[in-house]
Every structure is written in C-alpha cells, then in structure tokens.
Short mmCIF file of C-alpha atoms in Angstrom, two decimals:
data_model
loop_
_atom_site.label_atom_id
_atom_site.label_comp_id
_atom_site.label_asym_id
_atom_site.label_seq_id
_atom_site.Cartn_x
_atom_site.Cartn_y
_atom_site.Cartn_z
CA MET E 834 106.33 106.00 106.05
CA ALA E 835 105.28 104.34 102.36
CA TYR E 836 102.32 101.65 102.98
CA VAL E 837 102.74 97.77 102.46
CA ALA E 838 100.71 96.47 99.18
CA VAL E 839 98.91 93.57 100.14
CA VAL E 840 97.93 91.64 96.99
CA GLY E 841 95.81 88.59 97.34
CA ALA E 842 92.08 87.49 98.01
CA ALA E 843 89.60 88.92 100.92
CA ASN E 844 86.20 87.23 101.67
CA VAL E 845 83.32 86.03 103.87
CA ASP E 846 84.72 83.51 106.59
CA ILE E 847 81.92 81.44 107.64
CA GLY E 848 82.88 79.15 110.46
CA GLY E 849 81.64 76.29 112.68
CA PHE E 850 83.03 75.95 116.04
CA PRO E 851 81.78 72.44 117.54
CA LEU E 852 81.10 72.19 121.39
CA GLY E 853 82.39 68.51 121.17
CA ARG E 854 83.12 65.76 118.72
CA ALA E 855 81.63 66.31 115.56
CA VAL E 856 79.81 62.95 114.28
CA PRO E 857 80.27 63.03 110.58
CA GLY E 858 76.22 62.99 109.10
CA ASP E 859 74.90 63.88 111.86
CA SER E 860 74.37 67.67 113.05
CA THR E 861 76.74 68.99 116.04
CA PRO E 862 75.74 71.59 118.51
CA GLY E 863 78.35 74.99 118.33
CA LYS E 864 78.96 78.24 117.39
CA VAL E 865 78.74 79.45 113.97
CA ARG E 866 81.00 82.58 113.50
CA LEU E 867 80.82 85.00 110.59
CA SER E 868 84.06 87.39 109.95
CA MET E 869 85.77 88.68 107.42
CA GLY E 870 88.65 86.51 106.02
CA GLY E 871 90.88 85.99 102.83
CA VAL E 872 94.22 85.32 103.39
CA GLY E 873 95.37 89.18 101.48
CA ARG E 874 92.89 90.43 103.53
CA ASN E 875 94.23 88.64 107.11
CA ILE E 876 97.66 89.95 105.67
CA ALA E 877 96.74 93.11 105.31
CA CYS E 878 94.14 93.76 108.88
CA ASN E 879 97.15 92.04 111.03
CA ALA E 880 100.03 94.28 109.36
CA ALA E 881 97.56 97.35 110.08
CA GLN E 882 97.00 96.16 113.68
CA LEU E 883 101.34 95.99 113.83
CA GLY E 884 101.27 99.68 112.54
CA LEU E 885 101.86 99.56 108.83
CA GLU E 886 100.03 101.21 106.66
CA ALA E 887 98.38 98.76 104.57
CA GLN E 888 97.03 98.58 100.91
CA LEU E 889 94.86 95.77 99.93
CA PHE E 890 94.93 95.16 96.24
CA THR E 891 91.97 92.60 95.89
CA ALA E 892 88.89 91.44 94.07
CA LEU E 893 85.12 92.14 94.87
CA GLY E 894 82.05 91.43 93.45
CA GLY E 895 78.55 93.48 93.24
CA ASP E 896 77.16 91.77 96.39
CA LEU E 897 76.53 92.45 100.32
CA HIS E 898 79.23 90.97 100.77
CA ALA E 899 81.55 92.86 99.39
CA GLU E 900 80.54 95.61 101.28
CA LEU E 901 80.88 94.06 104.24
CA ILE E 902 84.66 93.70 103.63
CA ARG E 903 84.94 97.59 102.51
CA ALA E 904 83.22 98.29 105.88
CA ASP E 905 85.65 95.89 108.02
CA CYS E 906 88.64 96.73 106.31
CA ALA E 907 87.92 100.94 106.90
CA ARG E 908 87.02 99.72 110.53
CA SER E 909 90.92 98.18 110.34
CA GLY E 910 92.23 100.63 108.98
CA VAL E 911 92.98 99.09 105.75
CA GLY E 912 93.04 100.62 102.20
CA LEU E 913 90.96 99.32 99.21
CA ASP E 914 91.93 101.96 97.12
CA TYR E 915 93.17 99.99 94.54
CA ALA E 916 90.40 96.87 94.93
CA LEU E 917 89.10 95.39 91.66
CA GLN E 918 85.34 95.74 91.42
CA PHE E 919 83.58 93.01 89.14
CA ASP E 920 79.89 93.53 89.54
CA ASP E 921 78.77 90.29 87.90
CA ALA E 922 80.01 88.22 90.15
CA ALA E 923 80.21 86.86 93.67
CA THR E 924 82.53 87.90 96.45
CA SER E 925 84.36 84.81 97.70
CA VAL E 926 83.43 83.05 100.37
CA TYR E 927 85.36 80.93 102.78
CA LEU E 928 83.40 77.65 104.76
CA PHE E 929 85.43 75.93 107.55
CA ILE E 930 84.92 73.66 110.33
CA ALA E 931 87.13 72.96 113.59
CA ASP E 932 87.93 70.53 115.42
CA ALA E 933 87.46 70.35 119.28
CA ASP E 934 91.23 71.61 119.89
CA GLY E 935 90.28 74.61 117.20
CA ASP E 936 91.94 73.46 114.38
CA MET E 937 90.57 73.17 111.07
CA SER E 938 88.62 70.39 110.18
CA LEU E 939 87.20 70.57 107.43
CA ALA E 940 87.16 74.01 104.74
CA VAL E 941 85.27 74.70 101.24
CA ASN E 942 86.51 77.96 99.54
CA ASP E 943 84.45 79.84 97.04
CA MET E 944 87.06 82.32 95.43
CA ASP E 945 86.85 82.17 91.18
CA ILE E 946 86.91 85.81 91.61
CA HIS E 947 90.44 86.22 92.04
CA ASP E 948 91.25 84.72 89.11
CA ARG E 949 90.26 87.66 87.70
CA MET E 950 93.01 89.46 88.95
CA THR E 951 95.11 89.08 86.00
CA VAL E 952 98.19 91.10 84.25
CA SER E 953 96.07 92.85 82.27
CA ARG E 954 93.84 93.73 84.84
CA LEU E 955 96.50 95.02 87.29
CA GLU E 956 98.50 96.98 84.59
CA PRO E 957 96.57 100.31 85.19
CA LEU E 958 97.55 99.35 89.23
CA MET E 959 101.56 99.41 88.59
CA PRO E 960 101.98 102.63 89.63
CA ALA E 961 100.57 102.19 93.01
CA LEU E 962 101.94 99.25 93.24
CA ARG E 963 105.56 100.58 92.82
CA GLY E 964 104.56 103.17 94.95
CA ALA E 965 104.60 100.96 98.17
CA SER E 966 107.41 100.01 100.05
CA MET E 967 106.78 96.43 99.99
CA ALA E 968 105.00 93.99 98.16
CA VAL E 969 102.77 90.80 99.67
CA VAL E 970 101.65 88.37 97.63
CA GLU E 971 100.01 85.36 98.09
CA ALA E 972 99.31 82.21 96.12
CA ASN E 973 95.06 82.94 95.48
CA LEU E 974 96.71 84.66 92.67
CA PRO E 975 97.03 83.56 89.17
CA GLU E 976 100.59 81.84 88.65
CA GLU E 977 101.03 84.65 86.04
CA THR E 978 100.20 87.32 88.10
CA ILE E 979 102.49 86.13 91.13
CA ALA E 980 105.32 86.09 88.87
CA HIS E 981 104.82 89.15 86.63
CA LEU E 982 104.46 91.32 89.88
CA ALA E 983 107.65 89.24 91.56
CA GLN E 984 109.66 90.38 88.72
CA THR E 985 108.97 93.75 87.48
CA LEU E 986 108.20 95.22 91.42
CA GLU E 987 111.55 97.12 92.15
CA ILE E 988 110.86 96.80 96.04
CA PRO E 989 110.97 94.04 98.53
CA VAL E 990 108.12 90.87 97.89
CA ILE E 991 107.03 88.30 100.17
CA ALA E 992 105.13 85.53 99.35
CA ASP E 993 102.50 83.16 101.00
CA CYS E 994 101.89 79.83 99.67
CA VAL E 995 98.37 79.50 101.22
CA SER E 996 97.72 75.56 100.72
CA ALA E 997 99.42 72.56 99.15
CA ALA E 998 96.86 72.80 96.46
CA LYS E 999 98.29 76.21 95.27
CA ALA E 1000 101.69 76.49 96.72
CA GLY E 1001 102.93 75.51 93.11
CA ARG E 1002 101.76 78.95 91.77
CA LEU E 1003 104.90 80.49 93.28
CA ARG E 1004 107.56 78.79 91.65
CA ALA E 1005 107.91 80.93 88.35
CA ALA E 1006 108.27 83.86 91.13
CA MET E 1007 110.71 82.21 93.38
CA PRO E 1008 113.96 83.57 91.74
CA HIS E 1009 112.61 86.99 92.87
CA LEU E 1010 110.95 86.83 96.45
CA ASP E 1011 113.06 88.54 99.07
CA ALA E 1012 111.45 85.43 101.80
CA VAL E 1013 108.61 82.71 101.00
CA LYS E 1014 106.39 81.18 104.08
CA PRO E 1015 105.45 77.55 103.32
CA ASN E 1016 104.46 75.27 106.02
CA ARG E 1017 106.00 71.57 105.66
CA ILE E 1018 103.93 70.53 103.33
CA GLU E 1019 103.55 73.20 100.96
CA ALA E 1020 107.74 72.73 101.15
CA GLY E 1021 107.26 69.15 100.30
CA LEU E 1022 105.39 69.97 97.22
CA LEU E 1023 107.45 72.83 95.92
CA THR E 1024 111.52 71.38 96.57
CA GLY E 1025 110.28 66.84 96.58
CA VAL E 1026 111.30 67.20 100.00
CA ASP E 1027 109.52 65.12 102.26
CA VAL E 1028 109.74 67.32 105.92
CA THR E 1029 109.06 65.32 108.67
CA ASP E 1030 111.26 66.15 111.16
CA GLY E 1031 114.51 68.74 111.30
CA ALA E 1032 116.88 67.84 109.63
CA SER E 1033 114.27 67.33 106.56
CA ALA E 1034 112.95 70.73 107.02
CA ARG E 1035 116.40 72.06 106.74
CA ARG E 1036 117.18 70.39 103.37
CA ALA E 1037 113.79 72.27 102.31
CA ALA E 1038 114.55 75.52 103.47
CA GLU E 1039 118.19 74.96 101.63
CA ALA E 1040 116.33 73.99 98.36
CA LEU E 1041 114.23 76.65 98.44
CA ILE E 1042 117.18 78.94 99.05
CA GLY E 1043 118.17 77.11 95.86
CA MET E 1044 115.31 77.63 93.97
CA GLY E 1045 116.26 81.60 94.28
CA ALA E 1046 114.13 82.80 97.49
CA ARG E 1047 116.39 85.00 99.47
CA ARG E 1048 115.20 83.89 102.55
CA VAL E 1049 112.87 81.25 103.95
CA PHE E 1050 110.50 81.06 106.74
CA LEU E 1051 109.00 77.22 106.78
CA THR E 1052 106.54 76.59 109.81
CA LEU E 1053 106.69 73.65 111.28
CA GLY E 1054 103.25 73.69 113.71
CA ALA E 1055 104.00 73.16 117.16
CA HIS E 1056 107.19 72.09 116.07
CA GLY E 1057 108.63 75.43 115.62
CA VAL E 1058 109.98 77.36 112.23
CA CYS E 1059 113.13 76.61 110.16
CA CYS E 1060 114.40 79.63 108.29
CA ALA E 1061 117.42 80.09 106.26
CA ASP E 1062 118.81 83.14 104.31
CA GLY E 1063 122.07 81.28 102.25
CA ALA E 1064 124.33 82.03 104.50
CA ARG E 1065 122.54 80.07 107.57
CA THR E 1066 119.68 77.73 108.18
CA LEU E 1067 118.00 77.66 111.84
CA LEU E 1068 115.64 75.85 113.74
CA LEU E 1069 113.62 77.24 116.31
CA PRO E 1070 111.67 75.36 118.61
CA GLY E 1071 107.87 75.42 119.29
CA VAL E 1072 106.82 76.88 122.67
CA PRO E 1073 103.52 75.72 123.92
CA VAL E 1074 100.52 77.97 123.06
CA ARG E 1075 96.84 78.50 124.00
CA MET E 1076 95.13 77.01 121.26
CA ARG E 1077 91.41 78.04 120.13
CA ASN E 1078 91.69 78.66 116.38
CA ALA E 1079 94.21 78.11 114.06
CA THR E 1080 92.64 79.90 110.98
CA GLY E 1081 94.88 82.90 110.67
CA ALA E 1082 97.70 82.14 112.00
CA GLY E 1083 99.99 81.50 109.08
CA ASP E 1084 98.23 85.39 107.58
CA ALA E 1085 99.01 86.68 111.18
CA PHE E 1086 103.16 85.20 110.30
CA THR E 1087 103.32 86.28 107.10
CA ALA E 1088 102.29 89.84 108.43
CA ALA E 1089 104.49 90.28 111.04
CA LEU E 1090 107.24 89.18 108.53
CA ALA E 1091 106.31 92.38 107.12
CA TRP E 1092 106.89 94.54 110.10
CA ALA E 1093 110.03 92.83 110.85
CA MET E 1094 111.61 93.37 107.38
CA ARG E 1095 110.18 96.79 107.42
CA ARG E 1096 112.78 97.05 110.83
CA GLY E 1097 115.59 95.57 108.79
CA LEU E 1098 115.79 92.63 111.61
CA ALA E 1099 118.35 89.68 111.14
CA LEU E 1100 116.82 86.42 110.26
CA GLU E 1101 116.15 84.78 113.55
CA GLU E 1102 114.42 87.96 115.17
CA THR E 1103 112.57 87.91 112.00
CA ALA E 1104 111.25 84.00 112.43
CA LEU E 1105 110.49 84.73 115.91
CA ALA E 1106 108.52 87.92 115.06
CA GLY E 1107 106.78 85.50 112.99
CA MET E 1108 106.09 83.02 115.77
CA ALA E 1109 105.15 85.57 118.16
CA ALA E 1110 102.08 86.55 115.60
CA ALA E 1111 100.57 83.21 114.71
CA SER E 1112 100.78 82.66 118.70
CA ILE E 1113 98.52 85.79 119.25
CA ALA E 1114 96.53 84.86 116.67
CA VAL E 1115 95.86 81.21 117.69
CA GLU E 1116 94.68 82.41 121.06
CA SER E 1117 91.70 84.19 119.39
CA LEU E 1118 88.54 82.76 117.66
CA GLU E 1119 88.62 85.22 115.30
CA THR E 1120 90.98 84.97 112.04
CA VAL E 1121 92.59 88.09 112.61
CA SER E 1122 92.77 88.60 116.65
CA PRO E 1123 91.54 92.01 118.22
CA GLY E 1124 94.42 92.06 120.29
CA MET E 1125 97.27 92.01 118.07
CA SER E 1126 99.35 94.89 118.25
CA GLU E 1127 103.47 96.28 118.19
CA PRO E 1128 103.56 96.32 121.81
CA LEU E 1129 102.22 92.47 122.44
CA LEU E 1130 103.90 91.32 119.28
CA GLN E 1131 107.38 92.88 121.05
CA ARG E 1132 106.11 91.38 124.39
CA ARG E 1133 105.50 87.93 122.73
CA MET E 1134 108.57 88.14 120.97
CA ASP E 1135 110.34 88.31 124.50
CA GLU E 1136 108.49 85.69 126.17
CA ILE E 1137 109.23 83.17 123.16
CA LYS E 1138 113.33 84.03 123.79
CA ARG E 1139 112.63 83.12 127.43
CA ALA E 1140 110.66 80.05 126.63
CA MET E 1141 113.43 78.60 124.25
CA ARG E 1142 116.12 78.82 126.72
CA ARG E 1143 113.91 77.04 129.21
CA LEU E 1144 113.71 73.91 126.65
#
C-alpha cells in the first residue's frame, strides 16, 4: 500500500485546562499538558492509527522540540524521511487555553519555520511526493506551495483550511483539489457566504464546488456537516458527543477523509467517517486520541447512523 503524503506543520502543543471558569488577568488552577501537535502532524498520526502508511513532509528546527517530534512520530508510526531540517530556526510551538467545557478559548502560535517550506525547498522532494497514493496539504504552508502541489501532483489532493487567518491560502489551489475541509467561518471567508444555518451552509458548499473543488466537507460543529460533490449537496445533522478537548477534532476529520477516499467511499459515507473521527478526538484530552483506530471508527460511524435515524 503506497503511503499518504501529509505536507504541513508539526509543532509542540502546550495546553492549559482550567478546572473552573478562567478569570482574565488572574491565575487559574488547572492542568497544563505538553504534547506534540501541528495540523500536518495530527493528520498524519490519526491516519497512521487508522491503518494508513503516512509520511509527514514538514519543517523542524535545530532544537529539543524537534527531537520530541521525531520521537513522537516514531512511536506513532509516522515517517519523517522527508522532513526539512533548519538548524538556525526554532521548531514551532502552539500554546492554547481551553475553557471549562474543553473548547479552545485562546491560542498563540509561533510557526514561522513553516514559511520556509517553499516551492524551491520542496523541489528535491517532489519524486517522493509523486510516489504517494494521495496527498494532504494544509494552510500552514505558503500559498504558492499549496497551489504548486495541487497543480502538479498527479494524485488526489485533500486540503485542510486550518484557520480563518490562513484559509485564503487555498484559493489558487481550489480548482485542483479533490476535497477541501473548511469550517463555517473559513467557508464564509472563501465564498463570501455568511454561514448561519443549513441553507447558507448549502450555498457555501456549492460555491466552493463552483470554485473548482471536487468535494466539499463543511464542518458545522455540533450542527453536523454539509457535504457536496457537484451532483448533490447533503446536510448531515450533528449528534451529541462527550466533549473534553476540541483541539485536534478537525485534524481527525481530515485524516478520516483520507481513510474514506482511499477506500472509495461515497460522499455521505466519507462525511460520516469524518464525523466519527472528530467525535472520537474530542473525547480525549490528547490532541490525537490514543484510542483512535479503524475498528473504533467503523463502530462510531454505525453509532452515528443510528443516532441520525432517531433525530
């Protein structure tokens, strides 16, 4: 089985989890956890846990944080054979504070090293990228790099929007994407459609199809997913989940898209796989759930189907 190439960020996550309501300007009792993260790394680790062979194309600095990421990827079964090394730079760090419900309240990222993942820097790695069965790119990369990979790789390409601040980097690549995963804010910024309900979600998903994407999976948090492929647009309702930490849910969703598309699943089943993976992710304090697995994903898909029939 050829590997999935994930091109994107790897960093150290420092997360703060208040035990109660956080008071601005004051010190709040809680738990602080150090873990490995980055959208690219999270997608690659989830993909590996779902049984896919994953190679992570990322940028690492010449510091202890880089060694922590290398050790983590080795434990997770993620290849780093093609990671770019910049000894004069710091490996990126993502600092976040969760609210009392486990959702992200505030975050700061120091990710300048990924700006060095330019077209010229990646050029020597293109044979390895072309040898993959599928590529996942994410918007921590420079816009020109995303567009170049989407346009030149002759394999399916999935794109993750990452954040509202970076989603615009996908515009030039859109006509060459086999799938794109925005949330409602990212979709609104890309299309100009204010996503506030099911009808506007449908309009935004169809607008992204109009921009050239072959499949769209617009995540709506607790309200489900709107997916489209040009032939049809579906709105899948959300189902209750046990929220502990929302960080990493979108990355798990994107990894499940790769898992489902490798298996040739239809639009609705692919969206269900993403929803199932995200629901597993939010149940764990870890950015990537240690319980993520292909059997659990398939069971959770079945559970979500049954829950939807009861709605």
